[in-house]
mmCIF file of C-alpha atoms in Angstrom:
data_model
loop_
_atom_site.group_PDB
_atom_site.id
_atom_site.type_symbol
_atom_site.label_atom_id
_atom_site.label_comp_id
_atom_site.label_asym_id
_atom_site.label_seq_id
_atom_site.Cartn_x
_atom_site.Cartn_y
_atom_site.Cartn_z
ATOM 1 C CA UNK R 1323 50.050 -13.913 37.502
ATOM 2 C CA UNK R 1324 48.472 -10.653 36.517
ATOM 3 C CA UNK R 1325 46.285 -8.768 38.966
ATOM 4 C CA UNK R 1326 42.546 -8.129 38.760
ATOM 5 C CA UNK R 1327 41.475 -6.853 35.345
ATOM 6 C CA UNK R 1328 38.264 -4.883 35.153
ATOM 7 C CA UNK R 1329 35.539 -5.087 32.524
ATOM 8 C CA UNK R 1330 36.242 -2.005 30.421
ATOM 9 C CA UNK R 1331 37.003 -3.976 27.255
ATOM 10 C CA UNK R 1332 34.205 -6.477 27.640
ATOM 11 C CA UNK R 1333 31.811 -4.731 25.271
ATOM 12 C CA UNK R 1334 34.472 -4.821 22.547
ATOM 13 C CA UNK R 1335 34.978 -8.534 23.139
ATOM 14 C CA UNK R 1336 31.248 -9.276 22.999
ATOM 15 C CA UNK R 1337 30.805 -7.411 19.711
ATOM 16 C CA UNK R 1338 32.803 -10.099 17.921
ATOM 17 C CA UNK R 1339 30.046 -12.620 18.440
ATOM 18 C CA UNK R 1340 26.926 -12.838 16.342
ATOM 19 C CA UNK R 1341 23.500 -13.244 17.945
ATOM 20 C CA UNK R 1342 21.549 -16.312 16.914
ATOM 21 C CA UNK R 1343 18.033 -16.731 18.279
ATOM 22 C CA UNK R 1344 14.653 -18.065 17.323
ATOM 23 C CA UNK R 1345 11.243 -17.875 18.900
ATOM 24 C CA UNK R 1346 10.234 -21.181 20.445
ATOM 25 C CA UNK R 1347 6.519 -22.002 20.301
ATOM 26 C CA UNK R 1348 5.188 -25.286 21.646
ATOM 27 C CA UNK R 1349 3.649 -27.369 18.887
ATOM 28 C CA UNK R 1350 0.171 -28.832 19.205
ATOM 29 C CA UNK R 1351 0.155 -31.470 21.904
ATOM 30 C CA UNK R 1352 3.577 -30.447 23.258
ATOM 31 C CA UNK R 1353 3.807 -29.325 26.862
ATOM 32 C CA UNK R 1354 4.894 -25.762 27.405
ATOM 33 C CA UNK R 1355 7.176 -24.947 30.300
ATOM 34 C CA UNK R 1356 4.327 -24.044 32.649
ATOM 35 C CA UNK R 1357 0.583 -24.439 32.766
ATOM 36 C CA UNK R 1358 0.149 -21.860 29.984
ATOM 37 C CA UNK R 1359 1.007 -21.908 26.286
ATOM 38 C CA UNK R 1360 3.780 -19.444 25.645
ATOM 39 C CA UNK R 1361 6.597 -18.295 23.487
ATOM 40 C CA UNK R 1362 10.168 -18.419 24.665
ATOM 41 C CA UNK R 1363 13.205 -17.067 22.846
ATOM 42 C CA UNK R 1364 15.514 -19.994 22.073
ATOM 43 C CA UNK R 1365 19.110 -18.810 21.818
ATOM 44 C CA UNK R 1366 22.282 -20.662 20.933
ATOM 45 C CA UNK R 1367 22.772 -23.371 23.602
ATOM 46 C CA UNK R 1368 25.569 -22.743 26.070
ATOM 47 C CA UNK R 1369 26.259 -26.463 26.628
ATOM 48 C CA UNK R 1370 25.873 -29.851 25.053
ATOM 49 C CA UNK R 1371 24.303 -31.983 27.762
ATOM 50 C CA UNK R 1372 23.287 -31.022 31.286
ATOM 51 C CA UNK R 1373 24.149 -27.668 32.866
ATOM 52 C CA UNK R 1374 25.349 -28.059 36.457
ATOM 53 C CA UNK R 1375 26.153 -24.560 37.624
ATOM 54 C CA UNK R 1376 25.745 -20.881 36.738
ATOM 55 C CA UNK R 1377 26.890 -17.580 38.242
ATOM 56 C CA UNK R 1378 27.265 -13.907 37.278
ATOM 57 C CA UNK R 1379 30.409 -12.333 35.850
ATOM 58 C CA UNK R 1380 28.911 -8.895 35.120
ATOM 59 C CA UNK R 1381 25.429 -7.368 34.749
ATOM 60 C CA UNK R 1382 25.258 -8.794 31.189
ATOM 61 C CA UNK R 1383 27.447 -11.894 31.351
ATOM 62 C CA UNK R 1384 27.021 -15.202 33.127
ATOM 63 C CA UNK R 1385 29.390 -18.146 33.489
ATOM 64 C CA UNK R 1386 28.215 -21.761 33.480
ATOM 65 C CA UNK R 1387 29.636 -25.261 33.628
ATOM 66 C CA UNK R 1388 28.238 -28.561 32.457
ATOM 67 C CA UNK R 1389 28.595 -32.233 31.725
ATOM 68 C CA UNK R 1390 30.379 -31.308 28.463
ATOM 69 C CA UNK R 1391 33.397 -30.273 30.609
ATOM 70 C CA UNK R 1392 33.174 -26.700 29.295
ATOM 71 C CA UNK R 1393 33.186 -23.390 31.153
ATOM 72 C CA UNK R 1394 31.092 -20.964 29.121
ATOM 73 C CA UNK R 1395 30.820 -17.172 29.260
ATOM 74 C CA UNK R 1396 27.472 -16.065 27.841
ATOM 75 C CA UNK R 1397 25.815 -12.702 27.186
ATOM 76 C CA UNK R 1398 22.344 -13.622 28.419
ATOM 77 C CA UNK R 1399 20.853 -10.247 27.514
ATOM 78 C CA UNK R 1400 21.949 -10.455 23.859
ATOM 79 C CA UNK R 1401 21.594 -14.236 23.620
ATOM 80 C CA UNK R 1402 25.092 -15.082 22.418
ATOM 81 C CA UNK R 1403 28.091 -17.078 23.552
ATOM 82 C CA UNK R 1404 31.232 -15.059 24.237
ATOM 83 C CA UNK R 1405 33.774 -17.709 25.220
ATOM 84 C CA UNK R 1406 34.020 -21.441 25.849
ATOM 85 C CA UNK R 1407 36.932 -22.588 28.001
ATOM 86 C CA UNK R 1408 38.132 -26.191 27.676
ATOM 87 C CA UNK R 1409 40.518 -27.568 30.278
ATOM 88 C CA UNK R 1410 38.741 -30.025 32.557
ATOM 89 C CA UNK R 1411 38.599 -33.702 31.615
ATOM 90 C CA UNK R 1412 35.423 -34.438 33.553
ATOM 91 C CA UNK R 1413 32.210 -32.512 34.088
ATOM 92 C CA UNK R 1414 32.253 -29.091 35.718
ATOM 93 C CA UNK R 1415 30.502 -28.981 39.095
ATOM 94 C CA UNK R 1416 30.820 -25.345 40.253
ATOM 95 C CA UNK R 1417 31.845 -21.951 38.895
ATOM 96 C CA UNK R 1418 32.471 -18.716 40.803
ATOM 97 C CA UNK R 1419 33.652 -15.263 39.727
ATOM 98 C CA UNK R 1420 35.366 -12.498 41.640
ATOM 99 C CA UNK R 1421 33.099 -9.406 41.580
ATOM 100 C CA UNK R 1422 34.285 -6.528 39.397
ATOM 101 C CA UNK R 1423 36.922 -8.612 37.634
ATOM 102 C CA UNK R 1424 37.302 -11.020 34.723
ATOM 103 C CA UNK R 1425 38.446 -13.868 36.996
ATOM 104 C CA UNK R 1426 36.613 -17.180 36.724
ATOM 105 C CA UNK R 1427 37.163 -20.298 38.868
ATOM 106 C CA UNK R 1428 35.792 -23.716 37.937
ATOM 107 C CA UNK R 1429 35.641 -26.952 39.946
ATOM 108 C CA UNK R 1430 35.263 -30.391 38.436
ATOM 109 C CA UNK R 1431 34.854 -34.100 38.964
ATOM 110 C CA UNK R 1432 38.449 -34.337 37.747
ATOM 111 C CA UNK R 1433 39.395 -33.243 41.329
ATOM 112 C CA UNK R 1434 40.895 -29.914 40.220
ATOM 113 C CA UNK R 1435 40.029 -26.235 40.236
ATOM 114 C CA UNK R 1436 41.074 -24.078 37.277
ATOM 115 C CA UNK R 1437 41.352 -20.298 37.147
ATOM 116 C CA UNK R 1438 40.582 -18.397 33.947
ATOM 117 C CA UNK R 1439 40.734 -14.757 32.889
ATOM 118 C CA UNK R 1440 38.398 -13.592 30.156
ATOM 119 C CA UNK R 1441 41.081 -11.138 28.982
ATOM 120 C CA UNK R 1442 43.934 -13.659 28.883
ATOM 121 C CA UNK R 1443 43.108 -16.165 26.170
ATOM 122 C CA UNK R 1444 41.504 -19.572 26.374
ATOM 123 C CA UNK R 1445 44.006 -21.386 28.608
ATOM 124 C CA UNK R 1446 43.757 -21.573 32.411
ATOM 125 C CA UNK R 1447 46.062 -19.146 34.193
ATOM 126 C CA UNK R 1448 46.209 -21.157 37.428
ATOM 127 C CA UNK R 1449 45.527 -24.716 38.593
ATOM 128 C CA UNK R 1450 44.712 -25.867 42.118
ATOM 129 C CA UNK R 1451 45.421 -29.574 42.680
ATOM 130 C CA UNK R 1452 45.262 -31.653 45.845
ATOM 131 C CA UNK R 1453 41.773 -33.040 46.358
ATOM 132 C CA UNK R 1454 41.213 -36.776 46.017
ATOM 133 C CA UNK R 1455 37.551 -36.683 44.941
ATOM 134 C CA UNK R 1456 35.135 -34.366 43.146
ATOM 135 C CA UNK R 1457 35.325 -30.703 44.185
ATOM 136 C CA UNK R 1458 31.858 -29.369 45.029
ATOM 137 C CA UNK R 1459 32.652 -26.264 47.071
ATOM 138 C CA UNK R 1460 34.278 -23.097 45.745
ATOM 139 C CA UNK R 1461 34.415 -19.604 47.285
ATOM 140 C CA UNK R 1462 36.649 -16.511 46.973
ATOM 141 C CA UNK R 1463 37.574 -14.340 49.940
ATOM 142 C CA UNK R 1464 36.119 -10.806 49.942
ATOM 143 C CA UNK R 1465 39.500 -9.201 49.146
ATOM 144 C CA UNK R 1466 40.202 -11.677 46.323
ATOM 145 C CA UNK R 1467 43.403 -13.200 47.691
ATOM 146 C CA UNK R 1468 42.252 -16.574 48.991
ATOM 147 C CA UNK R 1469 40.265 -19.443 47.517
ATOM 148 C CA UNK R 1470 38.344 -21.962 49.609
ATOM 149 C CA UNK R 1471 37.585 -25.412 48.197
ATOM 150 C CA UNK R 1472 35.634 -28.352 49.602
ATOM 151 C CA UNK R 1473 35.330 -31.911 48.347
ATOM 152 C CA UNK R 1474 33.674 -35.255 48.919
ATOM 153 C CA UNK R 1475 37.089 -36.365 50.219
ATOM 154 C CA UNK R 1476 36.194 -34.646 53.571
ATOM 155 C CA UNK R 1477 38.880 -31.976 53.082
ATOM 156 C CA UNK R 1478 38.354 -28.227 53.287
ATOM 157 C CA UNK R 1479 41.309 -26.343 51.764
ATOM 158 C CA UNK R 1480 42.417 -22.707 51.753
ATOM 159 C CA UNK R 1481 44.607 -21.576 48.848
ATOM 160 C CA UNK R 1482 46.649 -18.522 48.004
ATOM 161 C CA UNK R 1483 45.316 -17.486 44.599
ATOM 162 C CA UNK R 1484 48.498 -15.884 43.276
ATOM 163 C CA UNK R 1485 50.771 -18.865 44.004
ATOM 164 C CA UNK R 1486 48.130 -21.646 43.873
ATOM 165 C CA UNK R 1487 49.654 -22.934 47.103
ATOM 166 C CA UNK R 1488 47.457 -24.729 49.624
ATOM 167 C CA UNK R 1489 48.032 -22.822 52.867
ATOM 168 C CA UNK R 1490 45.550 -24.609 55.140
ATOM 169 C CA UNK R 1491 43.881 -28.045 55.062
ATOM 170 C CA UNK R 1492 41.444 -29.651 57.467
ATOM 171 C CA UNK R 1493 39.793 -33.061 57.311
ATOM 172 C CA UNK R 1494 36.505 -33.559 59.148
ATOM 173 C CA UNK R 1495 35.157 -37.100 59.313
ATOM 174 C CA UNK R 1496 32.076 -37.673 57.102
ATOM 175 C CA UNK R 1497 32.179 -34.056 55.899
ATOM 176 C CA UNK R 1498 31.335 -34.750 52.265
ATOM 177 C CA UNK R 1499 31.176 -31.116 51.171
ATOM 178 C CA UNK R 1500 28.299 -30.085 48.891
ATOM 179 C CA UNK R 1501 28.711 -26.290 48.787
ATOM 180 C CA UNK R 1502 30.814 -23.451 50.212
ATOM 181 C CA UNK R 1503 30.061 -19.723 50.740
ATOM 182 C CA UNK R 1504 32.263 -16.936 52.042
ATOM 183 C CA UNK R 1505 30.392 -14.605 54.417
ATOM 184 C CA UNK R 1506 30.559 -11.071 52.892
ATOM 185 C CA UNK R 1507 32.997 -8.732 54.635
ATOM 186 C CA UNK R 1508 34.050 -11.473 57.027
ATOM 187 C CA UNK R 1509 36.705 -14.089 57.718
ATOM 188 C CA UNK R 1510 34.001 -16.761 58.055
ATOM 189 C CA UNK R 1511 33.192 -19.510 55.559
ATOM 190 C CA UNK R 1512 29.958 -21.519 55.554
ATOM 191 C CA UNK R 1513 29.669 -25.007 54.075
ATOM 192 C CA UNK R 1514 27.013 -27.694 53.689
ATOM 193 C CA UNK R 1515 27.604 -31.423 53.767
ATOM 194 C CA UNK R 1516 26.167 -34.824 53.005
ATOM 195 C CA UNK R 1517 26.333 -35.530 56.747
ATOM 196 C CA UNK R 1518 23.244 -33.257 57.057
ATOM 197 C CA UNK R 1519 25.043 -30.448 58.872
ATOM 198 C CA UNK R 1520 26.068 -26.856 58.207
ATOM 199 C CA UNK R 1521 29.486 -25.743 59.468
ATOM 200 C CA UNK R 1522 30.984 -22.294 59.929
ATOM 201 C CA UNK R 1523 34.772 -21.980 59.598
ATOM 202 C CA UNK R 1524 37.186 -19.274 60.728
ATOM 203 C CA UNK R 1525 39.487 -18.774 57.737
ATOM 204 C CA UNK R 1526 42.253 -17.321 59.951
ATOM 205 C CA UNK R 1527 42.682 -20.405 62.159
ATOM 206 C CA UNK R 1528 41.059 -22.747 59.618
ATOM 207 C CA UNK R 1529 38.940 -24.325 62.329
ATOM 208 C CA UNK R 1530 35.231 -25.062 62.623
ATOM 209 C CA UNK R 1531 33.728 -22.466 64.947
ATOM 210 C CA UNK R 1532 30.078 -23.526 64.766
ATOM 211 C CA UNK R 1533 28.161 -26.613 63.666
ATOM 212 C CA UNK R 1534 24.435 -26.108 63.201
ATOM 213 C CA UNK R 1535 21.925 -28.755 64.380
ATOM 214 C CA UNK R 1536 21.814 -31.632 61.904
ATOM 215 C CA UNK R 1537 18.823 -31.721 59.573
ATOM 216 C CA UNK R 1538 16.937 -34.867 58.595
ATOM 217 C CA UNK R 1539 18.405 -34.983 55.091
ATOM 218 C CA UNK R 1540 21.592 -34.133 53.188
ATOM 219 C CA UNK R 1541 22.234 -30.383 52.937
ATOM 220 C CA UNK R 1542 22.717 -29.614 49.253
ATOM 221 C CA UNK R 1543 23.454 -25.885 49.024
ATOM 222 C CA UNK R 1544 23.839 -22.657 51.005
ATOM 223 C CA UNK R 1545 23.877 -18.905 50.470
ATOM 224 C CA UNK R 1546 24.617 -15.930 52.732
ATOM 225 C CA UNK R 1547 22.687 -12.651 52.732
ATOM 226 C CA UNK R 1548 24.575 -9.571 51.482
ATOM 227 C CA UNK R 1549 24.704 -8.108 55.008
ATOM 228 C CA UNK R 1550 26.189 -11.335 56.368
ATOM 229 C CA UNK R 1551 23.459 -11.786 58.988
ATOM 230 C CA UNK R 1552 21.556 -14.723 57.536
ATOM 231 C CA UNK R 1553 22.282 -17.995 55.815
ATOM 232 C CA UNK R 1554 19.895 -20.237 53.903
ATOM 233 C CA UNK R 1555 20.517 -23.945 53.309
ATOM 234 C CA UNK R 1556 18.566 -26.475 51.256
ATOM 235 C CA UNK R 1557 17.760 -30.133 51.833
ATOM 236 C CA UNK R 1558 17.652 -33.375 49.940
ATOM 237 C CA UNK R 1559 14.407 -35.337 50.137
ATOM 238 C CA UNK R 1560 11.604 -37.081 48.260
ATOM 239 C CA UNK R 1561 7.812 -37.147 48.204
ATOM 240 C CA UNK R 1562 7.705 -33.811 49.997
ATOM 241 C CA UNK R 1563 9.673 -35.176 52.964
ATOM 242 C CA UNK R 1564 12.699 -33.008 53.562
ATOM 243 C CA UNK R 1565 12.934 -30.948 50.355
ATOM 244 C CA UNK R 1566 12.875 -27.704 52.344
ATOM 245 C CA UNK R 1567 15.142 -24.698 52.652
ATOM 246 C CA UNK R 1568 15.995 -23.273 56.064
ATOM 247 C CA UNK R 1569 16.828 -19.701 57.070
ATOM 248 C CA UNK R 1570 19.427 -19.428 59.848
ATOM 249 C CA UNK R 1571 20.587 -16.402 61.861
ATOM 250 C CA UNK R 1572 24.390 -16.371 61.708
ATOM 251 C CA UNK R 1573 24.511 -13.948 64.647
ATOM 252 C CA UNK R 1574 22.953 -16.634 66.853
ATOM 253 C CA UNK R 1575 24.655 -19.917 65.925
ATOM 254 C CA UNK R 1576 22.183 -22.707 65.334
ATOM 255 C CA UNK R 1577 19.182 -20.338 65.442
ATOM 256 C CA UNK R 1578 16.610 -21.450 62.865
ATOM 257 C CA UNK R 1579 14.382 -18.576 61.738
ATOM 258 C CA UNK R 1580 11.926 -20.119 59.229
ATOM 259 C CA UNK R 1581 11.618 -23.029 56.800
ATOM 260 C CA UNK R 1582 10.479 -22.811 53.189
ATOM 261 C CA UNK R 1583 8.370 -25.888 52.410
ATOM 262 C CA UNK R 1584 6.566 -26.779 49.193
ATOM 263 C CA UNK R 1585 8.930 -28.621 46.877
ATOM 264 C CA UNK R 1586 8.207 -32.308 46.272
ATOM 265 C CA UNK R 1587 11.749 -33.450 45.558
ATOM 266 C CA UNK R 1588 15.275 -32.405 46.545
ATOM 267 C CA UNK R 1589 15.744 -28.650 46.871
ATOM 268 C CA UNK R 1590 19.024 -28.320 44.999
ATOM 269 C CA UNK R 1591 19.660 -24.587 45.291
ATOM 270 C CA UNK R 1592 18.660 -21.673 47.517
ATOM 271 C CA UNK R 1593 19.582 -18.025 46.960
ATOM 272 C CA UNK R 1594 18.868 -14.622 48.470
ATOM 273 C CA UNK R 1595 17.377 -12.328 45.833
ATOM 274 C CA UNK R 1596 18.256 -8.638 45.538
ATOM 275 C CA UNK R 1597 15.494 -6.790 47.366
ATOM 276 C CA UNK R 1598 13.155 -5.015 44.919
ATOM 277 C CA UNK R 1599 12.675 -1.259 45.428
ATOM 278 C CA UNK R 1600 10.170 -0.770 48.232
ATOM 279 C CA UNK R 1601 9.720 -4.527 48.537
ATOM 280 C CA UNK R 1602 10.406 -7.236 51.076
ATOM 281 C CA UNK R 1603 13.440 -9.486 51.213
ATOM 282 C CA UNK R 1604 13.013 -12.653 49.146
ATOM 283 C CA UNK R 1605 14.569 -16.097 48.749
ATOM 284 C CA UNK R 1606 14.453 -18.277 45.621
ATOM 285 C CA UNK R 1607 14.754 -22.069 45.498
ATOM 286 C CA UNK R 1608 15.029 -24.599 42.674
ATOM 287 C CA UNK R 1609 14.322 -28.295 42.884
ATOM 288 C CA UNK R 1610 14.589 -31.681 41.251
ATOM 289 C CA UNK R 1611 10.783 -31.431 40.878
ATOM 290 C CA UNK R 1612 11.468 -29.009 37.969
ATOM 291 C CA UNK R 1613 10.104 -25.962 39.774
ATOM 292 C CA UNK R 1614 11.426 -22.615 40.942
ATOM 293 C CA UNK R 1615 9.797 -20.949 43.939
ATOM 294 C CA UNK R 1616 10.142 -17.409 45.273
ATOM 295 C CA UNK R 1617 9.482 -16.884 48.990
ATOM 296 C CA UNK R 1618 9.069 -13.995 51.380
ATOM 297 C CA UNK R 1619 12.295 -14.286 53.361
ATOM 298 C CA UNK R 1620 10.797 -13.509 56.758
ATOM 299 C CA UNK R 1621 7.324 -15.058 56.620
ATOM 300 C CA UNK R 1622 8.163 -18.083 54.386
ATOM 301 C CA UNK R 1623 5.046 -17.375 52.287
ATOM 302 C CA UNK R 1624 5.461 -18.700 48.738
ATOM 303 C CA UNK R 1625 5.053 -15.666 46.478
ATOM 304 C CA UNK R 1626 5.299 -17.451 43.133
ATOM 305 C CA UNK R 1627 6.045 -20.810 41.502
ATOM 306 C CA UNK R 1628 7.275 -21.617 38.018
ATOM 307 C CA UNK R 1629 7.124 -25.212 36.766
ATOM 308 C CA UNK R 1630 9.466 -26.130 33.916
ATOM 309 C CA UNK R 1631 7.959 -29.406 32.789
ATOM 310 C CA UNK R 1632 10.500 -31.627 31.072
ATOM 311 C CA UNK R 1633 13.516 -29.582 32.196
ATOM 312 C CA UNK R 1634 14.540 -32.225 34.719
ATOM 313 C CA UNK R 1635 16.287 -31.283 37.970
ATOM 314 C CA UNK R 1636 16.829 -27.533 38.339
ATOM 315 C CA UNK R 1637 20.208 -27.521 40.026
ATOM 316 C CA UNK R 1638 21.430 -23.929 40.251
ATOM 317 C CA UNK R 1639 20.166 -20.329 40.383
ATOM 318 C CA UNK R 1640 21.947 -17.039 39.745
ATOM 319 C CA UNK R 1641 20.009 -13.832 40.517
ATOM 320 C CA UNK R 1642 21.187 -10.979 38.299
ATOM 321 C CA UNK R 1643 18.989 -8.245 39.806
ATOM 322 C CA UNK R 1644 15.647 -7.974 41.597
ATOM 323 C CA UNK R 1645 13.653 -8.990 38.499
ATOM 324 C CA UNK R 1646 15.921 -11.404 36.609
ATOM 325 C CA UNK R 1647 17.094 -14.876 37.535
ATOM 326 C CA UNK R 1648 19.124 -17.497 35.666
ATOM 327 C CA UNK R 1649 18.404 -21.180 36.220
ATOM 328 C CA UNK R 1650 20.463 -24.233 35.216
ATOM 329 C CA UNK R 1651 18.684 -27.469 34.297
ATOM 330 C CA UNK R 1652 19.666 -31.032 33.458
ATOM 331 C CA UNK R 1653 17.596 -31.338 30.282
ATOM 332 C CA UNK R 1654 16.965 -27.894 28.796
ATOM 333 C CA UNK R 1655 20.100 -25.864 29.427
ATOM 334 C CA UNK R 1656 19.857 -22.423 30.999
ATOM 335 C CA UNK R 1657 16.679 -20.406 31.492
ATOM 336 C CA UNK R 1658 16.300 -16.654 31.813
ATOM 337 C CA UNK R 1659 13.460 -16.083 34.287
ATOM 338 C CA UNK R 1660 11.689 -12.796 34.981
ATOM 339 C CA UNK R 1661 10.102 -12.094 38.359
ATOM 340 C CA UNK R 1662 7.487 -9.343 38.583
ATOM 341 C CA UNK R 1663 4.078 -8.224 39.785
ATOM 342 C CA UNK R 1664 0.737 -7.950 38.063
ATOM 343 C CA UNK R 1665 1.489 -9.545 34.686
ATOM 344 C CA UNK R 1666 -1.172 -11.552 32.882
ATOM 345 C CA UNK R 1667 1.166 -12.737 30.160
ATOM 346 C CA UNK R 1668 1.688 -16.379 29.343
ATOM 347 C CA UNK R 1669 4.406 -18.525 30.893
ATOM 348 C CA UNK R 1670 3.328 -17.381 34.359
ATOM 349 C CA UNK R 1671 2.446 -19.115 37.591
ATOM 350 C CA UNK R 1672 1.461 -17.102 40.650
ATOM 351 C CA UNK R 1673 1.696 -18.076 44.273
ATOM 352 C CA UNK R 1674 -0.268 -16.840 47.279
ATOM 353 C CA UNK R 1675 1.658 -13.592 47.162
ATOM 354 C CA UNK R 1676 0.672 -12.849 43.556
ATOM 355 C CA UNK R 1677 4.210 -12.750 42.181
ATOM 356 C CA UNK R 1678 4.539 -13.575 38.490
ATOM 357 C CA UNK R 1679 7.436 -15.831 37.518
ATOM 358 C CA UNK R 1680 7.986 -16.537 33.809
ATOM 359 C CA UNK R 1681 10.625 -17.826 31.418
ATOM 360 C CA UNK R 1682 11.509 -15.395 28.632
ATOM 361 C CA UNK R 1683 14.529 -17.118 27.064
ATOM 362 C CA UNK R 1684 16.421 -20.392 27.008
ATOM 363 C CA UNK R 1685 20.019 -21.024 26.033
#
């Protein structure tokens, strides 16, 4: 298998694709995507059906997976599809990319993980087989040599990427894995589970080193801060019960810092946002209640809320920088969201902190 290929030729690849976009304006009587009438650029859809996952490949390109079984590379700034990979035979549940490369990994309900390279055609260059149920967790080690996978089959697996060999496996009773994160610059892996707990693994011994206090509801997602000090996890729930995200201090196992409460249904995704220049650290969450919320990381004050009426569950977020955020939805594909201060434009909803959150494009 070839080594890591960098993005020097990506602009040449993108230039082969033609931009197709229209301005979307709600018709009379039709609900816009927030409490204000607005106009949203409607680009070529990335998927047919629901979009389950999205992540960043480069500053301009994102990768997504959906119920159509496709893994799609999309230039979200130019509004055009660059590549659609077909290889899974059931819906795609997670996608991850190795930073600074053209490597893409996709997990699926077909129990496999496939590896793709944007510079090596449209066939997978590696396949990781061994799970017995849907693969929901997917993370790459900081040096790019190992792949961690987690499944509803209770197994956590560690793979050598070059050989696709499973080097370590561990089964934990009732550990129906929902998400996996590798702690930056560390040998630790964090995972959430349907058994309502968060576990920290040592990738060297492939053993659980810490189990955080169980929450009241299923833990759906997790993310680790860039400095590796904090982890945020999100909870299942309904009617405002549960539905929160929780900030944990990884330096003090089991230490809960704050909770972010305000969603009315399951909080499906939680992400640390790049800190804006001169600003405070922030966390973003998306929910089955069709809203995205941005929070002050340390005080848990809600700084802004965006409601995407009719979009259905908002299942995944991918921050691209401190002012741009991509959001995957069940009903309306992917949304490009801008986060800023002091705007009076349409498609905006402000929270107590006065942050403006608006959709500018959909694809």
